[in-house]
Amino acid sequence: MLAGAARLARWADSAAVAGPGGGLRAGQDCALPAPAVERAAEALGLTPQQVRTDWDRARLAGLVELHDGLARPGWRLRAWDRDDTAVLRGWVALFDAWSLARPAPPGAGPALIAEVVEALPQLLSLLHLSAGPVRLPVLLDMLEQRVTELRTERCEVPYGPDSAPGPADGGTGAEAGDAAGASLAGLLGWALDALLTVGALVPPHGAPDGAYQGAHDASEAQLTPLGNWSVWIKLEQICVAAQSPAGHIEQSAEAMLRGSARLTPGPARAEYRAWLAARSVGAAVEELLTVARGEDALLRGLAFEALRAVGAPAEAAVRAAADEPGLRPYALLWLVEHEGGDPDTAPDVLTREESTWLWVDTAAAVADHGETQLLVRHLDSAVQGSVPRLLEEVRAVGHPRTVQVLVALAAAHPDPALAKAVRRAAFQVHTGSAALG
């Protein structure tokens, strides 16, 4: 289904590198301009129409991303040959974008189109649970009922001479529609044809041109294996979101992470997954990284724990975050574990300075949110092996919370001599005399 899209995306990537201006530029409608279509068709041995179809699929599946009109390879293209989940997620993204796959019928108003799009998950659930073909009149009846419910929920009452009959006021079948003249029956055909275009439905038997628009009442709709799998994934996401142990799925990433800080690892991971299931992956990853860039070291660590629940879709953003000094140690450890490295040896990828910075950052989290004895025990995790060497390197690492961490450690440590040395180090950092030793 997406092999042609992946092939075109790779061509676009190579064309972007070789092309003038450093990139392949799409038109204002995000489509490939005619010269690029001709070049792609010649290079790949395709017709121009095949190129346009593959381009649309590549964009909708996340194989190609447009940045200010310039085409760039999406993270899924980078992971395409080594990560099966990237391929499956790409198809789910295409499935999610079904309403963009075919133009809506002429005359259909945006309000009615939005109602049909909102109602379609219920029809898809019926097709999934039926595990077989469903006749179009059954789907149309369910669509009418769902549109009626949506209008009732909005307390929408027909008003004025332009009000068209709909399910809520006695209209049925092809009569139910909007003032522009579109019918629910026509929009049902459009929706089914769009799902057919993205590979979610089996082509109808005996319908003109193998399409659902204009199909007779005896026609049936049936999900393909991919369609069934994708609907199952959506239902699973709903179930995961409903199992939020702490009830933070509607809150911001910061609020969710603060609430999860009180949970043990298992329930915390369930909370992360529930929060992620209720959002698009890209937006969720960016929100988590924004929290990680803040001043709260505990939330920084928890944000990367939540990103572990995201997995492969977060890889590109985490790699970019590795260029930010404040996030680099967390990002490098995340990448090692994501690539199958041993968590026990993952810290070996950090330089001595990065390890020291991470030690200070973790100590800041403990000082702000933990017990004092945890801060004392945190000394044992330092890579330096001795307190004098640790203090020397901590003074030099330049973490913004160094003074507060050292003051808190000095106040908590039971050894007066060691506490004095730590307090002296805090004073030296504070006054800028760290070199005095």
PDB file of C-alpha atoms in Angstrom, residues 391-392 394-396 424-425 427-437:
ATOM      1  CA  LEU A 391      33.383  18.258  44.425  1.00  0.00           C
ATOM      2  CA  GLU A 392      36.217  19.311  42.129  1.00  0.00           C
ATOM      3  CA  VAL A 394      30.945  19.472  40.223  1.00  0.00           C
ATOM      4  CA  ARG A 395      32.408  22.938  40.738  1.00  0.00           C
ATOM      5  CA  ALA A 396      33.679  22.923  37.146  1.00  0.00           C
ATOM      6  CA  ARG A 424      33.094  25.257  51.280  1.00  0.00           C
ATOM      7  CA  ALA A 425      32.637  24.043  47.707  1.00  0.00           C
ATOM      8  CA  PHE A 427      30.693  28.960  48.745  1.00  0.00           C
ATOM      9  CA  GLN A 428      33.452  28.773  46.121  1.00  0.00           C
ATOM     10  CA  VAL A 429      30.932  28.208  43.316  1.00  0.00           C
ATOM     11  CA  HIS A 430      28.743  31.014  44.635  1.00  0.00           C
ATOM     12  CA  THR A 431      31.603  33.519  44.796  1.00  0.00           C
ATOM     13  CA  GLY A 432      33.240  32.373  41.577  1.00  0.00           C
ATOM     14  CA  SER A 433      36.365  31.186  43.333  1.00  0.00           C
ATOM     15  CA  ALA A 434      36.049  27.512  42.441  1.00  0.00           C
ATOM     16  CA  ALA A 435      39.625  27.471  41.215  1.00  0.00           C
ATOM     17  CA  LEU A 436      40.885  28.094  44.766  1.00  0.00           C
ATOM     18  CA  GLY A 437      40.140  24.433  45.639  1.00  0.00           C
TER      19      GLY A 437
END
